[in-house]
XYZ file of C-alpha atoms in Angstrom:
563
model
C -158.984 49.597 -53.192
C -157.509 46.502 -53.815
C -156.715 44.361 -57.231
C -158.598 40.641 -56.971
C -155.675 37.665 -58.066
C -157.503 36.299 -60.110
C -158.027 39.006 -62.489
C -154.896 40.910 -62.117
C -150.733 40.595 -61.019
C -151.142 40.730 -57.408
C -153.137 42.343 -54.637
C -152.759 45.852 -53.397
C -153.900 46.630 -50.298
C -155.055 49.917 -48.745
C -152.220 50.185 -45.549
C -154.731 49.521 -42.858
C -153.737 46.113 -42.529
C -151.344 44.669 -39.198
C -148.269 47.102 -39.113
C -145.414 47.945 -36.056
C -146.740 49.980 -33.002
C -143.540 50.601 -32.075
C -139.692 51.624 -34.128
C -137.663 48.694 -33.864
C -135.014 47.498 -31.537
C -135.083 48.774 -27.496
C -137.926 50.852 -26.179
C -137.755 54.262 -24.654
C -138.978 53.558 -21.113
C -140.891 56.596 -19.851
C -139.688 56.076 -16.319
C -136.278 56.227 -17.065
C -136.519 59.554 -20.209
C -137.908 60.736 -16.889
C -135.335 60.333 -14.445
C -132.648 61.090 -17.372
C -134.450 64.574 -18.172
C -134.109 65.215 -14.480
C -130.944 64.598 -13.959
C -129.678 67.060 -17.217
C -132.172 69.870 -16.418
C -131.445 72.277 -18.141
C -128.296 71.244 -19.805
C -127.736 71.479 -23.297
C -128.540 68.330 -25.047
C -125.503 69.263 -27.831
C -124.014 66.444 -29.687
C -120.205 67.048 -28.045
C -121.711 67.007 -24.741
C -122.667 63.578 -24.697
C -119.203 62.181 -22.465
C -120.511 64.820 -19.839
C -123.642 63.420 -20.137
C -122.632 60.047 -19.631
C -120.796 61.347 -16.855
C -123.854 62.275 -14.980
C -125.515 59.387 -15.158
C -122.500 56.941 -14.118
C -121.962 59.479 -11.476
C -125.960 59.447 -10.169
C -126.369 55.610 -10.594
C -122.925 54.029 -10.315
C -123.352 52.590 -13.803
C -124.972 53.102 -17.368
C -127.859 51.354 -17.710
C -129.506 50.094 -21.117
C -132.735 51.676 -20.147
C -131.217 54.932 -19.300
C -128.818 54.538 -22.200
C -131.722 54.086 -24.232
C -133.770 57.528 -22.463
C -130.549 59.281 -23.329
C -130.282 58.693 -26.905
C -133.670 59.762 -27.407
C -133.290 62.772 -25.295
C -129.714 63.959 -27.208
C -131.767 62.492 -30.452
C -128.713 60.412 -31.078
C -129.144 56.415 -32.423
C -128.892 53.482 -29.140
C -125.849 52.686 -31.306
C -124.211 56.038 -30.697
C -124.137 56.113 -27.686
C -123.167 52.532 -26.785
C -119.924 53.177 -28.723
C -119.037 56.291 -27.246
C -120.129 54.774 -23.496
C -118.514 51.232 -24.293
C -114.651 52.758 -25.546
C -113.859 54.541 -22.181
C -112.686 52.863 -19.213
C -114.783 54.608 -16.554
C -118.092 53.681 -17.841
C -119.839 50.946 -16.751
C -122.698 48.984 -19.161
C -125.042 47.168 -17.927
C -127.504 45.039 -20.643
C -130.830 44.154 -19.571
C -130.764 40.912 -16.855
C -127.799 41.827 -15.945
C -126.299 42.452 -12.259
C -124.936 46.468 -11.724
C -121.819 46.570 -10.077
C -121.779 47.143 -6.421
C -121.679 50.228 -5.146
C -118.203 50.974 -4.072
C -114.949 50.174 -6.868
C -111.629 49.847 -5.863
C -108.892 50.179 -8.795
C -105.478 49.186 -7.678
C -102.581 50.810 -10.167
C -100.495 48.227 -11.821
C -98.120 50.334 -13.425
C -94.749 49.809 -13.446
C -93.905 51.885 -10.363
C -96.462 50.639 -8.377
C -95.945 46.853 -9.556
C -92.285 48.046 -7.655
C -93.706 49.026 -4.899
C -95.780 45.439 -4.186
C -99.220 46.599 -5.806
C -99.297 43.163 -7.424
C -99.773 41.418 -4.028
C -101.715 44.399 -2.429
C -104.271 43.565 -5.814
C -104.132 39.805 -4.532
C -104.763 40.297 -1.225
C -108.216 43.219 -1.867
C -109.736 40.407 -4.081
C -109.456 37.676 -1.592
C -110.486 39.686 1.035
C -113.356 41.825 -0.073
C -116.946 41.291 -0.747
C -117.222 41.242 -3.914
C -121.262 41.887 -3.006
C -119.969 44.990 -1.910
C -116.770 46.082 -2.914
C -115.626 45.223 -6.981
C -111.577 45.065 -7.241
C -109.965 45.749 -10.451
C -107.073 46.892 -11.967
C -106.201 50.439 -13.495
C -103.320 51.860 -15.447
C -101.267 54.858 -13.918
C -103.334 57.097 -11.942
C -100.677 60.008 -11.893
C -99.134 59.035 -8.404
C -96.337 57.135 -9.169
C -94.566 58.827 -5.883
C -96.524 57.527 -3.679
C -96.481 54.281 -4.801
C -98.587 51.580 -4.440
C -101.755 53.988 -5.001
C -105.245 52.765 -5.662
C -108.450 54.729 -5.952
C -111.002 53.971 -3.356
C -114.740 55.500 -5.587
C -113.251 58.677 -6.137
C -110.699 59.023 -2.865
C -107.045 58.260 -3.914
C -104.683 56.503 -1.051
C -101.349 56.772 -1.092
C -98.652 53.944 -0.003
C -101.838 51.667 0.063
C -102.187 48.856 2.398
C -105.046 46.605 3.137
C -105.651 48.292 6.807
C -105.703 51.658 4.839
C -108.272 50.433 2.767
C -110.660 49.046 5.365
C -110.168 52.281 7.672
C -111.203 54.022 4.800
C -114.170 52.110 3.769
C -115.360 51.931 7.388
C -114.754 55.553 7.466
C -116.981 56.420 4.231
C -114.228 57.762 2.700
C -115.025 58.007 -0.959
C -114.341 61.431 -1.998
C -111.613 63.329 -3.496
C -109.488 65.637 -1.096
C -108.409 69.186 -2.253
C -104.980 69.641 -1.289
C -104.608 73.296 -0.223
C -103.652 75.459 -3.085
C -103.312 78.975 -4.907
C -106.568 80.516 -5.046
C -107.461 83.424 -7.310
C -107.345 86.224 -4.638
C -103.866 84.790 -3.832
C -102.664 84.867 -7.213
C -104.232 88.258 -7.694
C -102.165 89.682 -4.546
C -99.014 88.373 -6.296
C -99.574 90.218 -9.654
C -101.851 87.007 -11.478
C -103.355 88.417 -14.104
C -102.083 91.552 -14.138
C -99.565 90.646 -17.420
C -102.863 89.254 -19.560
C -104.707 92.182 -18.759
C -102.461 94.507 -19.859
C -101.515 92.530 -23.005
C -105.546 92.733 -23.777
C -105.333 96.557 -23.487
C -102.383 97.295 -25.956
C -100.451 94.088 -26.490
C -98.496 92.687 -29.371
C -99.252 89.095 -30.099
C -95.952 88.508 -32.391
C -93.577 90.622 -29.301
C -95.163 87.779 -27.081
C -94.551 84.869 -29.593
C -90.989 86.130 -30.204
C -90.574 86.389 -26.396
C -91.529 82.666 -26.218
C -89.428 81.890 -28.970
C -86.721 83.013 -27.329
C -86.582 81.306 -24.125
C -86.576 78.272 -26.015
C -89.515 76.475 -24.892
C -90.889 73.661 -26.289
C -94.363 71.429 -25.817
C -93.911 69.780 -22.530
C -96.319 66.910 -23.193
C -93.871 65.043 -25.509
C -93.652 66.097 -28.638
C -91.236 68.557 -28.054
C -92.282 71.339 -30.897
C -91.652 74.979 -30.071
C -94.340 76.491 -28.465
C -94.756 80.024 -29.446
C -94.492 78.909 -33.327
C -97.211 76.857 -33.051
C -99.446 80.648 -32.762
C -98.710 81.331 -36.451
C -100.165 78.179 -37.538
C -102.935 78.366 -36.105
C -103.623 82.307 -36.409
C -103.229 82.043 -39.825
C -106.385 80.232 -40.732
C -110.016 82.027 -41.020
C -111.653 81.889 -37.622
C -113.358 80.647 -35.409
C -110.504 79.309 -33.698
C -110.014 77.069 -30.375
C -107.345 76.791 -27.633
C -107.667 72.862 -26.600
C -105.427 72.351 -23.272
C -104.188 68.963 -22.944
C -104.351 67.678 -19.502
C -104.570 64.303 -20.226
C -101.558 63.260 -18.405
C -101.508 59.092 -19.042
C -98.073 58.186 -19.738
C -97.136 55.785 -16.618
C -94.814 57.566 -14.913
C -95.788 60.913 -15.350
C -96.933 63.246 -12.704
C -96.185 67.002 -12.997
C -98.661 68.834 -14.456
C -101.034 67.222 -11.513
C -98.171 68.618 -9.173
C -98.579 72.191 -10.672
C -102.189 71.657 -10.863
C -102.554 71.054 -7.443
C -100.296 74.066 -6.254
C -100.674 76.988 -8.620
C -103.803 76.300 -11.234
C -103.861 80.202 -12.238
C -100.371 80.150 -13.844
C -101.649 77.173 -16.184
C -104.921 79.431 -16.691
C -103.575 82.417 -17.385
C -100.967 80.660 -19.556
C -104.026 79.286 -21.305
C -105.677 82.760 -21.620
C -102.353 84.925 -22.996
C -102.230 81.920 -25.827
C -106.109 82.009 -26.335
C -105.338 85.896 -26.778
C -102.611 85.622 -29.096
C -104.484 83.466 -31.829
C -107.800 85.060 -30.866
C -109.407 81.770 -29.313
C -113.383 82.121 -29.093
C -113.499 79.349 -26.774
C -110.943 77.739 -24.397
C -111.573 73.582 -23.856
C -109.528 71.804 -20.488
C -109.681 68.278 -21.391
C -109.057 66.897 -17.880
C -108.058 63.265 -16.981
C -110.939 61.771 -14.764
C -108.441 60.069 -12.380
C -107.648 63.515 -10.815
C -110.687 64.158 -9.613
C -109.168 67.026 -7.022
C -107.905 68.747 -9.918
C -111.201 68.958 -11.929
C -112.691 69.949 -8.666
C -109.577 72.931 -8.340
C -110.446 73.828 -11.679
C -114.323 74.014 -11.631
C -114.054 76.256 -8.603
C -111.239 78.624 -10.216
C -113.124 78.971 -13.457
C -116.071 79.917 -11.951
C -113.806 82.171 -9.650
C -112.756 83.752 -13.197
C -115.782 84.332 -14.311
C -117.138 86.241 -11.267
C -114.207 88.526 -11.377
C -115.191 89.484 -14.841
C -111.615 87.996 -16.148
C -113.315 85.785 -18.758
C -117.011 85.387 -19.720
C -119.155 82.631 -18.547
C -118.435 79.594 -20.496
C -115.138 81.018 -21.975
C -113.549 78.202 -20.515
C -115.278 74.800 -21.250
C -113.959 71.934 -18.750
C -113.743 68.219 -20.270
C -113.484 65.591 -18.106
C -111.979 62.026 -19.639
C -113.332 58.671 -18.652
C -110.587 56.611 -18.855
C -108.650 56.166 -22.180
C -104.568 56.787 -22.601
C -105.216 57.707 -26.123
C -106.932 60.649 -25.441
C -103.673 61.898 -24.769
C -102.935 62.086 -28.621
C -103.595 65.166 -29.606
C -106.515 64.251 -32.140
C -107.983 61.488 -30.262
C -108.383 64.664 -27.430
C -110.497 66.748 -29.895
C -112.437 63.423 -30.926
C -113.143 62.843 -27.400
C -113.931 66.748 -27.027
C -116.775 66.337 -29.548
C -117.971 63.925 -27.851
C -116.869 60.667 -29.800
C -114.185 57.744 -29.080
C -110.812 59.037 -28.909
C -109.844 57.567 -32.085
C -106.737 59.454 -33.570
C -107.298 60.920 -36.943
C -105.167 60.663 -39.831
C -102.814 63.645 -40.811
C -102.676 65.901 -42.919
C -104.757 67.564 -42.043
C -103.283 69.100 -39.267
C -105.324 70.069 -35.778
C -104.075 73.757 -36.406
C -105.590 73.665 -39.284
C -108.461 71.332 -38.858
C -109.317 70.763 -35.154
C -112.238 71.093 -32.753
C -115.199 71.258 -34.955
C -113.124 71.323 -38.142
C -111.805 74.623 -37.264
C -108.131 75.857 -36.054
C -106.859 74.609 -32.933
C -104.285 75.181 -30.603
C -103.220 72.705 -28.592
C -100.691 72.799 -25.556
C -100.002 70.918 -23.051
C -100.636 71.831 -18.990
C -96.919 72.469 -18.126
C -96.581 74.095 -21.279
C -98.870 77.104 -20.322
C -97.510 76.819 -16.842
C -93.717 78.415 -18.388
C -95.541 80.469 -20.878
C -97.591 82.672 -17.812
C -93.955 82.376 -16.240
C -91.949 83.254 -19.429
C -94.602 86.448 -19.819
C -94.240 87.681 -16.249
C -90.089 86.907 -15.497
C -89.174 87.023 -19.181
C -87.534 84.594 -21.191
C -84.214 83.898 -19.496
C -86.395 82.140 -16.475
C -85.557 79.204 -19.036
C -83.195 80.701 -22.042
C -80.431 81.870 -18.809
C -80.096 78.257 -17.926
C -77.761 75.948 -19.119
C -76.156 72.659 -19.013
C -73.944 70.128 -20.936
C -74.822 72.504 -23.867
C -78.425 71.984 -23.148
C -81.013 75.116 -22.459
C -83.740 75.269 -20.013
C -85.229 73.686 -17.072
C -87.542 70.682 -17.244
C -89.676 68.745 -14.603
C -89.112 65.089 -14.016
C -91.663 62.791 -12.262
C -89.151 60.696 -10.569
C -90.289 57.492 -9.281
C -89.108 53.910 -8.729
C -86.006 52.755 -6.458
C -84.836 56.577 -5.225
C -85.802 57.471 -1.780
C -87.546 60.546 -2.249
C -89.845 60.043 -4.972
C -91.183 63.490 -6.617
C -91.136 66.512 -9.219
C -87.706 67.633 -9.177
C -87.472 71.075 -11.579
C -83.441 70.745 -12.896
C -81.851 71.907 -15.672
C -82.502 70.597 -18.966
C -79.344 69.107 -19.468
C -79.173 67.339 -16.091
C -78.531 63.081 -16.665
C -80.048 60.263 -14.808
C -77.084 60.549 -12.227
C -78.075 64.145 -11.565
C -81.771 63.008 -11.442
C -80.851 60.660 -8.660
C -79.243 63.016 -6.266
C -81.910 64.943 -6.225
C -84.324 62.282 -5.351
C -81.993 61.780 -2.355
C -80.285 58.767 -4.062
C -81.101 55.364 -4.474
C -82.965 53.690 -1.744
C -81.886 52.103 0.647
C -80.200 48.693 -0.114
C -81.130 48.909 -3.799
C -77.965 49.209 -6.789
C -78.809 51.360 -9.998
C -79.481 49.044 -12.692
C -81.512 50.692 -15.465
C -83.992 54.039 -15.596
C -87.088 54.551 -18.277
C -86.685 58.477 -19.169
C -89.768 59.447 -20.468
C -92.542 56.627 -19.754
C -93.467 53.187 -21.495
C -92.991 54.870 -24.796
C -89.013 55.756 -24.268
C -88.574 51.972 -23.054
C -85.814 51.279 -20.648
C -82.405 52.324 -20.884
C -79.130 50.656 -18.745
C -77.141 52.251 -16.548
C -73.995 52.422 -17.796
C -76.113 55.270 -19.947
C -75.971 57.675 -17.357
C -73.659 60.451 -18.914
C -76.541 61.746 -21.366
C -78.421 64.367 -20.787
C -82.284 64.653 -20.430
C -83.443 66.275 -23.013
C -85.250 66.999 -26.287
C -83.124 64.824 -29.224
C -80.295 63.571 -26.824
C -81.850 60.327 -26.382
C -82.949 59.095 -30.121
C -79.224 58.256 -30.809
C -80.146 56.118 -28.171
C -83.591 54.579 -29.256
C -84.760 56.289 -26.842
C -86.315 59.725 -26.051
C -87.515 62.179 -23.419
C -90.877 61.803 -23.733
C -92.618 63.420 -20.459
C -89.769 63.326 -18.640
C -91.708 60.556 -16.311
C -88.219 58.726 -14.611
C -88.510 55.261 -13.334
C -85.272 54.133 -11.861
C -85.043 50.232 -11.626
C -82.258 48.344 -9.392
C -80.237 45.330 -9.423
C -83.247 43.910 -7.896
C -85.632 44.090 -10.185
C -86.063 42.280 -14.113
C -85.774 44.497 -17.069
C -87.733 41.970 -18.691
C -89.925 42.218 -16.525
C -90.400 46.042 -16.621
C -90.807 45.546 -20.472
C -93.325 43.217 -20.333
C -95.415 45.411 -17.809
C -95.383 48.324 -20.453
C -96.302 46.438 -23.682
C -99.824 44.980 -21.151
C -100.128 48.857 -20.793
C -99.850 49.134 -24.650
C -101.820 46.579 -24.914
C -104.774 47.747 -23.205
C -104.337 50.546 -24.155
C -104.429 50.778 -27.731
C -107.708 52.274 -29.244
C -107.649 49.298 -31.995
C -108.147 51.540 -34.770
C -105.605 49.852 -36.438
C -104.348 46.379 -36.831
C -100.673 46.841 -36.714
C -100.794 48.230 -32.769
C -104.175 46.253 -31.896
C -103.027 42.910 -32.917
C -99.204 43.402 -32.321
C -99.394 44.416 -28.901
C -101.396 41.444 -27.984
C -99.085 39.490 -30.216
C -96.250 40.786 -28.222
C -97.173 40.370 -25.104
C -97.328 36.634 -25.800
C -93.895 36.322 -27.431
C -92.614 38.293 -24.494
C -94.241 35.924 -21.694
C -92.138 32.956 -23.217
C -89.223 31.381 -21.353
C -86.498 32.788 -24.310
C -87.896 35.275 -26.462
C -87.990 34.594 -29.847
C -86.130 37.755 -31.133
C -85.907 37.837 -35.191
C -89.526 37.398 -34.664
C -90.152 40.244 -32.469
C -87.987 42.489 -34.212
C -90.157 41.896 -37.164
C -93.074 42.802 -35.353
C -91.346 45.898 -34.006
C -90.437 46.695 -37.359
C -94.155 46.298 -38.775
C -95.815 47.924 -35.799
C -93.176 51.167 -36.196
C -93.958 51.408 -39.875
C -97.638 50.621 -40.176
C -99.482 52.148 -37.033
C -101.369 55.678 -37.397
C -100.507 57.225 -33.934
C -97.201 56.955 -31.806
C -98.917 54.754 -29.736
C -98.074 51.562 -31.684
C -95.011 53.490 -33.586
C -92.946 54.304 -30.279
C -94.646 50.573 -28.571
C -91.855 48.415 -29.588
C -89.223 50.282 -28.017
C -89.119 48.527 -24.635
C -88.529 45.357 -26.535
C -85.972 46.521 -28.628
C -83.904 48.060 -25.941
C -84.302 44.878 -23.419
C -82.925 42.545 -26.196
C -80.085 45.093 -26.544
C -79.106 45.751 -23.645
C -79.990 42.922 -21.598
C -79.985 40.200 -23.201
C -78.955 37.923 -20.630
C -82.407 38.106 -19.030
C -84.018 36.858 -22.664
C-alpha cells in the first residue's frame, strides 16, 4: 500500500524496499567465532569471565585481534565496545586493528623501577633495543615485576631472569627459554605431614568464629597490604550483612619495591590458603576469588596446581576457590578496582561509601585481605597469638616483612620485629654494599616517597612514619647511597604514577603528567608543585593520586640542594 504525492502528505511504502543485510559496524567473521569457540570449549561464557577470556586468546595467538575481538563479543553476547575497553585498559593485552602488523612473537619487558634503574636496567633497556630484531624480538619497558632483589630483572615471554645481562638474554632466547620456572616449594602432602589443615578442619567441626576473631585481635595484626586496618575486625563487617558473601584475596602485589607475598607464595602457598579458608569460614564465604598479578606467572602456576590439589582431597569443593589472573594494571591493587577487575571490567576504583564489606563482588559483602595477611592468620590459628603479640620493640608489637632492595648487599625478605628502623633493616641485609654511603631509604614503595638518612632512629611501622610525611606502606625498602640523586629517585616514581594512574579522574591523570614535567626542569619550580600536590591530595578518588605527591614533597624538604 502506498499513498500517491500528489493526492496525499507523503508516500508510505510497504518495507520491501533496499534495507541493511548486515547490523552495523565490524562483522562477525565465521572463521574466527570458530577458532574463538574452540579455544573456550566448554567454558562459561559469564560476563566476569571475560579478562580470562581475553587471557586465552592473547595466550593462543600472542595478541588480540579485531576479528577475534569481534568473534568474542558475539560469543560472550557483549557489545565490540565492551570488550575493547576492558582489552585496551590492561597492560598485557595486545590490540591489533585491522591492517595492522601483530607483534612478533617473542616480548621482552625490561623493569624500570627504581631498584632496577639502580642496578643499570636503563642501559641494559638501551643496549636489547639496539641489538635485537625487532622482526623478532619487541623490547619494552614494564613497571616492577616483584623482583626488586635480583635486580636488573626483565621478563623474557613468560621466563623471568634475574641480574639480567645481554649474554643472559641471548642464551636464553637461543635456548627457547620462554616459560616460567617453579621454584621448589610446599606441596599439600607436605603441609599435610606438618599438621596443614588440621586447625581449619577442626574449626569446621565445632569452631567459634568470634574465639578466632578475638584470637586475631589479640595478636595485633593488621592488613599487610598497606592499609594497615586490623584484620580480624574486618569479619564483623562483613558477617553482618545478609549473604551471599565473598572472600576476595588480594595478591596484586604492584607497589615497586615490594616482594614478599611472592616470597611466601613461592615457599609455603598452603599457609596463605588455609589462611584464606579459616577467614572464608568465619564470615561464611560461598566463594573464595585469588586475584593474582600476571607477572608471577610461577605463582599462578603454584596455585592452579594446589587448588586443584584441594579439591581432590575433598578440602574444598570444585570451584570453591576461583583464581584471577591480572593483566597488567597497578590499580588493581586498590581494593575496589580488584573487585572491578574481578567482574570482569577496568579496574576503575569506585567511590566510597559504600564500602566493599558491604557492597563488593557482585554488590554483595566482601572480605578482602591481603596475601601476607592470611599467611599470619593460618600462623596466628596454629601457634597462637603471641607468634606476633610476644614480640616487641621500641614500644612497637609484632613482626613485619620488608622487601629490602637497593644499595645493601644482600638484597631480600628479612622477617624483623615491627619496631626495627632503617639501621636495623640494613644489618640484616648484610649492610650497605660495597663502596656505597647511606644516603636516603623509601619505606614503603613510591607511595611513602623517600626519606633521608639522618631519619634512621624511627621505627618501621604502622603510624610512626606520618609525623614524617611518610608511611609504611608495604614495607617495600629501597636504600639509596651517596651515589645516587634523590631527585632522581623521585622523578622515577611520579613516571610510575604516571603510567600508572587509571585516569578516572583529572586531578591524578593530568597532575601526574603535569608533574613529571615540572620535575624534569633544571630548578623545580616549587610553590607551583606544592600547589599541585596540594590539589592532587585533596581532589583524587583513590590513594593513588592522594599519597602521589609525596616523593615531591619530601625531595624539596629534605634535599633541596639537588632542586
Amino acid at each position: 500500500m502506498a499513498l500517491d504525492q500528489a493526492k496525499g502528505a507523503g508516500v508510505w511504502k510497504s518495507g520491501r524496499g533496499k534495507g541493511r543485510a548486515t547490523p552495523k559496524g565490524r562483522q562477525v567473521d565465521d572463521a574466527a567465532l570458530s577458532e574463538i569457540r574452540t579455544l573456550l570449549g566448554t567454558r562459561p561464557r559469564r560476563r566476569d569471565l571475560l579478562i580470562e577470556h581475553l587471557h586465552l586468546v592473547q595466550d593462543a595467538y600472542g595478541h588480540l585481534s579485531a576479528r577475534h575481538l569481534r568473534a568474542l563479543a558475539e560469543e560472550m553476547r557483549l557489545s565490540m565496545a565492551e570488550i575493547w575497553e576492558v582489552a585496551s585498559f590492561y597492560a598485557h593485552f595486545d590490540l591489533v586493528r585491522e591492517g595492522e602488523v601483530p607483534p612478533p612473537d617473542l616480548t621482552i619487558r625490561v623493569c624500570d623501577s627504581l631498584s632496577c634503574e639502580l642496578a643499570g636496567s636503563e642501559a641494559l633497556f638501551d643496549a636489547l633495543s639496539a641489538g635485537m630484531d625487532p622482526a623478532r624480538v619487541r623490547v619494552l619497558r614494564a613497571p616492577c615485576m616483584g623482583r626488586c632483589d635480583t635486580a636488573p630483572v626483565l621478563e623474557l615471554g613468560h621466563n623471568h631472569i634475574d641480574h639480567a645481562t645481554v649474554e643472559s638474554v641471548e642464551s636464553a632466547i637461543a635456548a627457547g627459554d620462554t616459560h616460567a620456572h617453579l621454584p621448589p616449594y610446599q606441596t599439600l602432602s607436605d603441609y599435610r605431614a606438618d599438621g596443614g589443615y588440621d586447625r581449619l578442619l577442626a574449626l569446621r567441626a565445632s569452631g567459634d568464629w568470634e574465639k578466632v576473631q578475638e584470637t586475631v585481635l589479640a595478636s595485633g595484626l593488621r592488613g599487610l597490604g598497606g592499609a594497615g586496618f586490623p584484620s580480624g575486625r574486618k569479619w564483623g563487617f562483613v558477617r553482618a550483612n545478609p549473604g551471599p558473601r565473598y572472600l576476595a584475596v588480594n595478591g596484586d602485589e604492584g607497589e615497586p619495591g615490594t616482594f614478599k607475598d611472592r616470597h611466601y607464595l613461592e615457599r609455603t602457598p598452603h599457609l596463605m590458603l588455609e589462611g584464606m579458608l579459616i577467614a572464608a569460614w568465619a564470615v561464611e564465604a560461598a566463594r573464595c576469588y585469588i586475584y593474582m598479578r600476571d607477572e608471577y606467572p610461577a605463582v599462578l602456576e603454584i596455585l592452579r596446581r594446589e587448588i586443584a590439589a584441594l579439591e581432590a582431597a575433598g578440602i574444598v569443593e570444585p570451584g570453591y576457590i576461583d583464581l584471577r589472573r591480572g593483566a597488567g594494571a597497578y590499580i588493581c591493587g586498590e581494593e575496589s578496582a580488584m573487585i572491578e577487575s574481578i567482574e570482569g571490567k577496568r579496574g576503575l576504583p569506585r567511590h566510597r561509601p559504600p564500602y566493599v564489606a558491604q557492597v563488593g563482588i557482585f554488590g554483595q559483602p566482601t572480605l578482602v585481605h591481603n596475601v601476607e595477611t592470611l599467611h599470619w592468620i593460618a600462623r596466628i590459628c596454629r601457634e597462637g597469638p603471641e607468634i606476633m603479640s610476644g614480640i616487641c620493640k621500641n614500644d612497637r608489637v609484632g613482626l613485619r616483612s620488608y622487601s629490602v632492595s637497593g644499595r645493601v648487599t644482600k638484597p631480600g625478605v628479612y622477617l624483623l620485629p615491627a619496631g626495627s628502623t632503617i639501621r636495623d633493616v640494613i644489618a640484616a641485609a648484610g649492610g650497605m654494599a660495597e663502596g656505597h654511603r647511606f644516603k636516603a631509604y623509601q619505606p614503603g614503595g613510591p607511595s611513602s616517597g623517600l626519606l633521608p638518612a639522618t631519619l634512621d632512629d624511627v621505627p618501621l611501622d604502622f603510624d610512626t612514619l606520618q609525623p614524617h610525611g611518610s608511611f609504611i606502606g608495604s614495607a617495600a625498602v629501597v636504600v639509596l647511597s651517596d651515589q645516587d640523586s634523590a631527585r632522581a629517585a623521585a622523578l622515577n616514581m611520579l613516571r610510575f604514577f604516571e603510567d600508572e594512574s587509571c585516569g578516572q579522574c583529572t586531578p591524578c591523570r593530568a597532575g601526574c603528567e603535569k608533574a613529571v614535567k615540572l620535575m624534569q626542569a633544571p630548578q623545580w619550580d616549587t610553590p607551583l608543585l606544592e600547589e599541585l600536590c596540594q590539589v592532587m591530595q585533596d581532589a583524587s578518588i583513590c590513594g593513588l593520586g592522594q599519597a602521589a605527591p609525596n616523593p615531591i614533597r619530601l625531595v624539596m624538604q629534605h634535599f633541596p640542594e639537588e632542586i
